[in-house]
């Protein structure tokens, strides 16, 4: 009889332990389930325009007219495409060569929203871009002296030189709501040139979409943003 009672007590304790463990697992599962996990995969998107590129063009005679489209996936991931027109009409102070270029460029990448509240109208994000541009440019400079006939001058004027470039961009950005669906945003970017077609005549001073030609550089953008997505916040948050 004692053995049967002992077995019954062991079985009862085991059953209670399993039930408690299962219940805790369900509670923990509900506890760690975030609000954003219940959201639809596609929550709209954003269109934006970079004002900094236009200001740079007016101030330094080179810059970009660019904009982009960004999809909103669960307010976490933002696949992004950026495109624009690179403009340059500038003389390099170091080489005294005048470069003129006018060509489109394209960037494709993705951002991740690091903000604790994924549904907030303000975002902190980081991401990466792969960018490419193919372009033609003109080079003009002071005449060169002929190495044999010192008195003769050789004009330095080349038109339609072709080149292309591939580079990566690492992006950190902040975005804040201004009014209704309108936002403003700032990004800091580190650009690393991966490849550029070499030209024996001379390299372009400027790469459309990349900026001043170098192996790597830091740049920034100031964006006007219009949110195309639905607002999943409460009425209190929208006030």
C-alpha atoms as a PDB file:
ATOM      1  CA  UNK A   1       0.000   0.000   0.000  1.00  0.00           C
ATOM      2  CA  UNK A   2       2.832   2.399   0.899  1.00  0.00           C
ATOM      3  CA  UNK A   3       4.436   1.786  -2.483  1.00  0.00           C
ATOM      4  CA  UNK A   4       1.179   2.610  -4.286  1.00  0.00           C
ATOM      5  CA  UNK A   5       0.754   5.807  -2.286  1.00  0.00           C
ATOM      6  CA  UNK A   6       4.349   6.810  -3.031  1.00  0.00           C
ATOM      7  CA  UNK A   7       3.874   6.176  -6.747  1.00  0.00           C
ATOM      8  CA  UNK A   8       0.658   8.217  -6.716  1.00  0.00           C
ATOM      9  CA  UNK A   9       2.374  11.138  -4.986  1.00  0.00           C
ATOM     10  CA  UNK A  10       5.280  11.026  -7.463  1.00  0.00           C
ATOM     11  CA  UNK A  11       2.906  10.955 -10.442  1.00  0.00           C
ATOM     12  CA  UNK A  12       0.839  13.815  -9.004  1.00  0.00           C
ATOM     13  CA  UNK A  13       3.926  15.960  -8.386  1.00  0.00           C
ATOM     14  CA  UNK A  14       5.234  15.204 -11.870  1.00  0.00           C
ATOM     15  CA  UNK A  15       1.906  16.192 -13.424  1.00  0.00           C
ATOM     16  CA  UNK A  16       1.790  19.451 -11.470  1.00  0.00           C
ATOM     17  CA  UNK A  17       5.371  20.252 -12.458  1.00  0.00           C
ATOM     18  CA  UNK A  18       4.656  19.650 -16.164  1.00  0.00           C
ATOM     19  CA  UNK A  19       1.483  21.729 -16.003  1.00  0.00           C
ATOM     20  CA  UNK A  20       3.300  24.587 -14.279  1.00  0.00           C
ATOM     21  CA  UNK A  21       6.139  24.499 -16.792  1.00  0.00           C
ATOM     22  CA  UNK A  22       3.711  24.518 -19.727  1.00  0.00           C
ATOM     23  CA  UNK A  23       1.732  27.374 -18.220  1.00  0.00           C
ATOM     24  CA  UNK A  24       4.883  29.416 -17.606  1.00  0.00           C
ATOM     25  CA  UNK A  25       5.994  28.819 -21.184  1.00  0.00           C
ATOM     26  CA  UNK A  26       2.705  30.195 -22.459  1.00  0.00           C
ATOM     27  CA  UNK A  27       2.905  33.177 -20.118  1.00  0.00           C
ATOM     28  CA  UNK A  28       6.477  33.888 -21.160  1.00  0.00           C
ATOM     29  CA  UNK A  29       5.463  33.538 -24.788  1.00  0.00           C
ATOM     30  CA  UNK A  30       2.768  36.181 -24.331  1.00  0.00           C
ATOM     31  CA  UNK A  31       5.068  38.382 -22.294  1.00  0.00           C
ATOM     32  CA  UNK A  32       7.764  38.616 -24.936  1.00  0.00           C
ATOM     33  CA  UNK A  33       5.401  39.020 -27.865  1.00  0.00           C
ATOM     34  CA  UNK A  34       5.774  42.606 -29.063  1.00  0.00           C
ATOM     35  CA  UNK A  35       3.089  44.828 -30.500  1.00  0.00           C
ATOM     36  CA  UNK A  36       4.894  45.069 -33.820  1.00  0.00           C
ATOM     37  CA  UNK A  37       4.711  41.284 -34.262  1.00  0.00           C
ATOM     38  CA  UNK A  38       0.944  41.604 -34.775  1.00  0.00           C
ATOM     39  CA  UNK A  39       1.311  44.218 -37.522  1.00  0.00           C
ATOM     40  CA  UNK A  40       0.943  43.451 -41.237  1.00  0.00           C
ATOM     41  CA  UNK A  41       4.096  42.810 -43.211  1.00  0.00           C
ATOM     42  CA  UNK A  42       3.672  45.819 -45.520  1.00  0.00           C
ATOM     43  CA  UNK A  43       2.652  49.021 -43.765  1.00  0.00           C
ATOM     44  CA  UNK A  44       3.028  51.452 -46.650  1.00  0.00           C
ATOM     45  CA  UNK A  45       6.141  53.446 -47.408  1.00  0.00           C
ATOM     46  CA  UNK A  46       7.784  56.842 -47.709  1.00  0.00           C
ATOM     47  CA  UNK A  47       8.941  59.147 -50.460  1.00  0.00           C
ATOM     48  CA  UNK A  48      11.704  61.640 -49.713  1.00  0.00           C
ATOM     49  CA  UNK A  49      13.802  64.378 -51.295  1.00  0.00           C
ATOM     50  CA  UNK A  50      17.330  65.394 -50.275  1.00  0.00           C
ATOM     51  CA  UNK A  51      17.747  69.147 -49.892  1.00  0.00           C
ATOM     52  CA  UNK A  52      21.426  68.973 -48.901  1.00  0.00           C
ATOM     53  CA  UNK A  53      22.513  67.904 -52.391  1.00  0.00           C
ATOM     54  CA  UNK A  54      20.908  70.963 -53.970  1.00  0.00           C
ATOM     55  CA  UNK A  55      22.535  73.274 -51.411  1.00  0.00           C
ATOM     56  CA  UNK A  56      25.915  71.640 -52.082  1.00  0.00           C
ATOM     57  CA  UNK A  57      25.467  72.126 -55.823  1.00  0.00           C
ATOM     58  CA  UNK A  58      24.745  75.835 -55.352  1.00  0.00           C
ATOM     59  CA  UNK A  59      27.635  76.329 -52.915  1.00  0.00           C
ATOM     60  CA  UNK A  60      30.402  74.197 -54.463  1.00  0.00           C
ATOM     61  CA  UNK A  61      29.389  73.742 -58.126  1.00  0.00           C
ATOM     62  CA  UNK A  62      28.883  70.014 -57.614  1.00  0.00           C
ATOM     63  CA  UNK A  63      26.116  68.043 -55.941  1.00  0.00           C
ATOM     64  CA  UNK A  64      23.017  65.955 -56.484  1.00  0.00           C
ATOM     65  CA  UNK A  65      19.326  66.330 -57.164  1.00  0.00           C
ATOM     66  CA  UNK A  66      17.975  63.140 -55.619  1.00  0.00           C
ATOM     67  CA  UNK A  67      15.041  61.443 -53.986  1.00  0.00           C
ATOM     68  CA  UNK A  68      13.941  57.975 -53.015  1.00  0.00           C
ATOM     69  CA  UNK A  69      11.274  55.489 -52.043  1.00  0.00           C
ATOM     70  CA  UNK A  70      11.322  53.404 -48.866  1.00  0.00           C
ATOM     71  CA  UNK A  71       8.942  50.551 -48.005  1.00  0.00           C
ATOM     72  CA  UNK A  72       7.806  50.004 -44.419  1.00  0.00           C
ATOM     73  CA  UNK A  73       7.837  46.343 -43.370  1.00  0.00           C
ATOM     74  CA  UNK A  74       6.469  45.872 -39.813  1.00  0.00           C
ATOM     75  CA  UNK A  75       8.022  49.246 -38.953  1.00  0.00           C
ATOM     76  CA  UNK A  76      11.332  47.387 -38.551  1.00  0.00           C
ATOM     77  CA  UNK A  77      12.785  46.923 -42.021  1.00  0.00           C
ATOM     78  CA  UNK A  78      12.795  49.592 -44.721  1.00  0.00           C
ATOM     79  CA  UNK A  79      13.956  48.415 -48.175  1.00  0.00           C
ATOM     80  CA  UNK A  80      15.119  51.554 -49.940  1.00  0.00           C
ATOM     81  CA  UNK A  81      15.831  52.736 -53.458  1.00  0.00           C
ATOM     82  CA  UNK A  82      17.442  56.119 -54.137  1.00  0.00           C
ATOM     83  CA  UNK A  83      18.044  57.747 -57.507  1.00  0.00           C
ATOM     84  CA  UNK A  84      19.120  61.118 -58.742  1.00  0.00           C
ATOM     85  CA  UNK A  85      21.141  63.271 -61.076  1.00  0.00           C
ATOM     86  CA  UNK A  86      24.741  64.164 -60.267  1.00  0.00           C
ATOM     87  CA  UNK A  87      25.959  67.573 -61.419  1.00  0.00           C
ATOM     88  CA  UNK A  88      29.481  68.964 -61.591  1.00  0.00           C
ATOM     89  CA  UNK A  89      30.936  72.084 -63.215  1.00  0.00           C
ATOM     90  CA  UNK A  90      34.042  72.821 -61.160  1.00  0.00           C
ATOM     91  CA  UNK A  91      37.770  73.457 -61.366  1.00  0.00           C
ATOM     92  CA  UNK A  92      39.922  71.402 -59.012  1.00  0.00           C
ATOM     93  CA  UNK A  93      42.112  73.721 -56.940  1.00  0.00           C
ATOM     94  CA  UNK A  94      44.871  71.087 -56.681  1.00  0.00           C
ATOM     95  CA  UNK A  95      45.174  70.064 -60.343  1.00  0.00           C
ATOM     96  CA  UNK A  96      43.719  73.205 -61.990  1.00  0.00           C
ATOM     97  CA  UNK A  97      41.615  70.889 -64.177  1.00  0.00           C
ATOM     98  CA  UNK A  98      38.038  71.822 -64.929  1.00  0.00           C
ATOM     99  CA  UNK A  99      35.593  68.917 -64.777  1.00  0.00           C
ATOM    100  CA  UNK A 100      32.072  68.917 -66.142  1.00  0.00           C
ATOM    101  CA  UNK A 101      29.708  65.956 -65.663  1.00  0.00           C
ATOM    102  CA  UNK A 102      25.991  65.362 -65.709  1.00  0.00           C
ATOM    103  CA  UNK A 103      24.730  61.807 -65.138  1.00  0.00           C
ATOM    104  CA  UNK A 104      22.213  59.699 -63.168  1.00  0.00           C
ATOM    105  CA  UNK A 105      23.021  57.286 -60.330  1.00  0.00           C
ATOM    106  CA  UNK A 106      21.209  54.572 -58.380  1.00  0.00           C
ATOM    107  CA  UNK A 107      21.389  53.229 -54.816  1.00  0.00           C
ATOM    108  CA  UNK A 108      19.640  50.140 -53.416  1.00  0.00           C
ATOM    109  CA  UNK A 109      19.675  48.984 -49.801  1.00  0.00           C
ATOM    110  CA  UNK A 110      17.788  48.490 -46.558  1.00  0.00           C
ATOM    111  CA  UNK A 111      17.427  50.283 -43.214  1.00  0.00           C
ATOM    112  CA  UNK A 112      16.580  48.879 -39.773  1.00  0.00           C
ATOM    113  CA  UNK A 113      14.623  50.860 -37.174  1.00  0.00           C
ATOM    114  CA  UNK A 114      16.524  50.757 -33.854  1.00  0.00           C
ATOM    115  CA  UNK A 115      13.932  52.781 -31.914  1.00  0.00           C
ATOM    116  CA  UNK A 116      12.531  50.948 -28.887  1.00  0.00           C
ATOM    117  CA  UNK A 117       8.975  51.935 -29.841  1.00  0.00           C
ATOM    118  CA  UNK A 118       8.683  50.615 -33.383  1.00  0.00           C
ATOM    119  CA  UNK A 119       5.336  52.351 -33.890  1.00  0.00           C
ATOM    120  CA  UNK A 120       6.576  55.796 -32.951  1.00  0.00           C
ATOM    121  CA  UNK A 121       6.435  58.543 -35.545  1.00  0.00           C
ATOM    122  CA  UNK A 122      10.119  59.202 -34.776  1.00  0.00           C
ATOM    123  CA  UNK A 123      12.777  56.726 -35.906  1.00  0.00           C
ATOM    124  CA  UNK A 124      16.451  55.967 -35.375  1.00  0.00           C
ATOM    125  CA  UNK A 125      17.819  53.725 -38.081  1.00  0.00           C
ATOM    126  CA  UNK A 126      20.936  52.292 -39.643  1.00  0.00           C
ATOM    127  CA  UNK A 127      21.424  50.648 -42.991  1.00  0.00           C
ATOM    128  CA  UNK A 128      23.547  49.935 -46.015  1.00  0.00           C
ATOM    129  CA  UNK A 129      23.432  50.880 -49.701  1.00  0.00           C
ATOM    130  CA  UNK A 130      25.047  49.562 -52.848  1.00  0.00           C
ATOM    131  CA  UNK A 131      25.386  52.305 -55.439  1.00  0.00           C
ATOM    132  CA  UNK A 132      26.383  52.543 -59.096  1.00  0.00           C
ATOM    133  CA  UNK A 133      26.878  55.292 -61.659  1.00  0.00           C
ATOM    134  CA  UNK A 134      27.993  55.278 -65.275  1.00  0.00           C
ATOM    135  CA  UNK A 135      28.841  58.671 -66.709  1.00  0.00           C
ATOM    136  CA  UNK A 136      30.740  60.792 -69.191  1.00  0.00           C
ATOM    137  CA  UNK A 137      32.742  63.882 -68.333  1.00  0.00           C
ATOM    138  CA  UNK A 138      34.809  66.659 -69.898  1.00  0.00           C
ATOM    139  CA  UNK A 139      38.299  67.677 -68.755  1.00  0.00           C
ATOM    140  CA  UNK A 140      39.860  71.040 -69.547  1.00  0.00           C
ATOM    141  CA  UNK A 141      43.052  72.557 -68.236  1.00  0.00           C
ATOM    142  CA  UNK A 142      45.985  74.900 -68.957  1.00  0.00           C
ATOM    143  CA  UNK A 143      47.977  74.086 -72.124  1.00  0.00           C
ATOM    144  CA  UNK A 144      50.889  71.678 -71.724  1.00  0.00           C
ATOM    145  CA  UNK A 145      54.383  72.370 -73.055  1.00  0.00           C
ATOM    146  CA  UNK A 146      55.638  69.950 -75.690  1.00  0.00           C
ATOM    147  CA  UNK A 147      58.563  67.972 -74.140  1.00  0.00           C
ATOM    148  CA  UNK A 148      60.602  68.271 -77.364  1.00  0.00           C
ATOM    149  CA  UNK A 149      59.554  71.651 -78.754  1.00  0.00           C
ATOM    150  CA  UNK A 150      59.463  73.719 -75.574  1.00  0.00           C
ATOM    151  CA  UNK A 151      57.893  76.738 -77.256  1.00  0.00           C
ATOM    152  CA  UNK A 152      54.854  74.840 -78.548  1.00  0.00           C
ATOM    153  CA  UNK A 153      51.815  74.483 -76.343  1.00  0.00           C
ATOM    154  CA  UNK A 154      49.533  71.454 -76.398  1.00  0.00           C
ATOM    155  CA  UNK A 155      45.891  72.236 -75.595  1.00  0.00           C
ATOM    156  CA  UNK A 156      44.346  70.169 -72.793  1.00  0.00           C
ATOM    157  CA  UNK A 157      40.761  69.597 -73.783  1.00  0.00           C
ATOM    158  CA  UNK A 158      38.980  66.254 -73.728  1.00  0.00           C
ATOM    159  CA  UNK A 159      35.257  65.699 -74.139  1.00  0.00           C
ATOM    160  CA  UNK A 160      33.066  62.667 -73.580  1.00  0.00           C
ATOM    161  CA  UNK A 161      35.474  60.635 -71.430  1.00  0.00           C
ATOM    162  CA  UNK A 162      33.617  57.608 -70.076  1.00  0.00           C
ATOM    163  CA  UNK A 163      33.785  56.044 -66.644  1.00  0.00           C
ATOM    164  CA  UNK A 164      31.716  54.109 -64.115  1.00  0.00           C
ATOM    165  CA  UNK A 165      31.905  53.511 -60.386  1.00  0.00           C
ATOM    166  CA  UNK A 166      30.572  51.104 -57.778  1.00  0.00           C
ATOM    167  CA  UNK A 167      30.557  51.895 -54.063  1.00  0.00           C
ATOM    168  CA  UNK A 168      28.988  50.965 -50.722  1.00  0.00           C
ATOM    169  CA  UNK A 169      27.397  53.306 -48.197  1.00  0.00           C
ATOM    170  CA  UNK A 170      26.877  52.769 -44.467  1.00  0.00           C
ATOM    171  CA  UNK A 171      24.016  54.918 -43.218  1.00  0.00           C
ATOM    172  CA  UNK A 172      22.900  56.209 -39.805  1.00  0.00           C
ATOM    173  CA  UNK A 173      19.793  58.370 -39.660  1.00  0.00           C
ATOM    174  CA  UNK A 174      17.243  60.138 -37.471  1.00  0.00           C
ATOM    175  CA  UNK A 175      13.717  60.973 -38.544  1.00  0.00           C
ATOM    176  CA  UNK A 176      11.114  63.126 -36.756  1.00  0.00           C
ATOM    177  CA  UNK A 177       7.470  63.884 -37.411  1.00  0.00           C
ATOM    178  CA  UNK A 178       6.676  67.518 -38.219  1.00  0.00           C
ATOM    179  CA  UNK A 179       2.987  67.587 -39.125  1.00  0.00           C
ATOM    180  CA  UNK A 180       0.584  64.783 -40.001  1.00  0.00           C
ATOM    181  CA  UNK A 181       2.386  62.604 -42.562  1.00  0.00           C
ATOM    182  CA  UNK A 182       5.280  65.013 -43.081  1.00  0.00           C
ATOM    183  CA  UNK A 183       8.668  64.254 -41.532  1.00  0.00           C
ATOM    184  CA  UNK A 184      12.205  65.598 -41.670  1.00  0.00           C
ATOM    185  CA  UNK A 185      15.264  63.390 -41.516  1.00  0.00           C
ATOM    186  CA  UNK A 186      19.047  63.575 -41.283  1.00  0.00           C
ATOM    187  CA  UNK A 187      21.531  60.910 -42.344  1.00  0.00           C
ATOM    188  CA  UNK A 188      25.291  60.564 -41.912  1.00  0.00           C
ATOM    189  CA  UNK A 189      26.971  58.341 -44.502  1.00  0.00           C
ATOM    190  CA  UNK A 190      30.329  56.678 -44.883  1.00  0.00           C
ATOM    191  CA  UNK A 191      31.024  55.922 -48.566  1.00  0.00           C
ATOM    192  CA  UNK A 192      33.636  53.400 -49.651  1.00  0.00           C
ATOM    193  CA  UNK A 193      34.513  53.213 -53.338  1.00  0.00           C
ATOM    194  CA  UNK A 194      34.776  49.579 -54.476  1.00  0.00           C
ATOM    195  CA  UNK A 195      35.575  50.023 -58.175  1.00  0.00           C
ATOM    196  CA  UNK A 196      36.070  52.763 -60.736  1.00  0.00           C
ATOM    197  CA  UNK A 197      36.922  52.492 -64.407  1.00  0.00           C
ATOM    198  CA  UNK A 198      40.336  54.036 -64.924  1.00  0.00           C
ATOM    199  CA  UNK A 199      41.042  56.521 -67.675  1.00  0.00           C
ATOM    200  CA  UNK A 200      44.576  57.236 -68.884  1.00  0.00           C
ATOM    201  CA  UNK A 201      43.723  60.839 -69.742  1.00  0.00           C
ATOM    202  CA  UNK A 202      42.664  61.690 -66.202  1.00  0.00           C
ATOM    203  CA  UNK A 203      40.076  60.787 -63.579  1.00  0.00           C
ATOM    204  CA  UNK A 204      36.927  62.780 -63.048  1.00  0.00           C
ATOM    205  CA  UNK A 205      36.972  65.202 -60.125  1.00  0.00           C
ATOM    206  CA  UNK A 206      33.431  64.120 -59.289  1.00  0.00           C
ATOM    207  CA  UNK A 207      31.454  60.835 -59.283  1.00  0.00           C
ATOM    208  CA  UNK A 208      27.670  61.304 -59.584  1.00  0.00           C
ATOM    209  CA  UNK A 209      26.013  60.212 -56.340  1.00  0.00           C
ATOM    210  CA  UNK A 210      29.349  59.609 -54.603  1.00  0.00           C
ATOM    211  CA  UNK A 211      30.719  63.132 -54.522  1.00  0.00           C
ATOM    212  CA  UNK A 212      34.295  64.312 -54.778  1.00  0.00           C
ATOM    213  CA  UNK A 213      36.397  61.476 -56.166  1.00  0.00           C
ATOM    214  CA  UNK A 214      38.378  59.635 -53.482  1.00  0.00           C
ATOM    215  CA  UNK A 215      38.686  56.166 -51.995  1.00  0.00           C
ATOM    216  CA  UNK A 216      36.251  56.924 -49.209  1.00  0.00           C
ATOM    217  CA  UNK A 217      34.437  59.902 -47.720  1.00  0.00           C
ATOM    218  CA  UNK A 218      31.834  61.038 -45.203  1.00  0.00           C
ATOM    219  CA  UNK A 219      28.709  62.847 -46.364  1.00  0.00           C
ATOM    220  CA  UNK A 220      25.238  63.661 -45.086  1.00  0.00           C
ATOM    221  CA  UNK A 221      21.709  64.331 -46.254  1.00  0.00           C
ATOM    222  CA  UNK A 222      18.769  66.409 -45.062  1.00  0.00           C
ATOM    223  CA  UNK A 223      15.511  64.882 -46.259  1.00  0.00           C
ATOM    224  CA  UNK A 224      11.937  66.052 -46.538  1.00  0.00           C
ATOM    225  CA  UNK A 225       9.818  62.915 -46.057  1.00  0.00           C
ATOM    226  CA  UNK A 226       6.176  62.125 -46.774  1.00  0.00           C
ATOM    227  CA  UNK A 227       4.803  59.008 -45.078  1.00  0.00           C
ATOM    228  CA  UNK A 228       2.504  56.916 -47.296  1.00  0.00           C
ATOM    229  CA  UNK A 229       1.725  54.313 -44.640  1.00  0.00           C
ATOM    230  CA  UNK A 230      -1.182  53.817 -42.272  1.00  0.00           C
ATOM    231  CA  UNK A 231      -0.862  55.150 -38.746  1.00  0.00           C
ATOM    232  CA  UNK A 232      -1.144  52.302 -36.227  1.00  0.00           C
ATOM    233  CA  UNK A 233      -0.715  54.494 -33.161  1.00  0.00           C
ATOM    234  CA  UNK A 234      -3.551  55.486 -30.872  1.00  0.00           C
ATOM    235  CA  UNK A 235      -5.366  58.783 -31.157  1.00  0.00           C
ATOM    236  CA  UNK A 236      -3.412  60.087 -28.177  1.00  0.00           C
ATOM    237  CA  UNK A 237      -0.136  59.457 -29.991  1.00  0.00           C
ATOM    238  CA  UNK A 238      -1.373  61.267 -33.090  1.00  0.00           C
ATOM    239  CA  UNK A 239      -2.224  64.475 -31.263  1.00  0.00           C
END
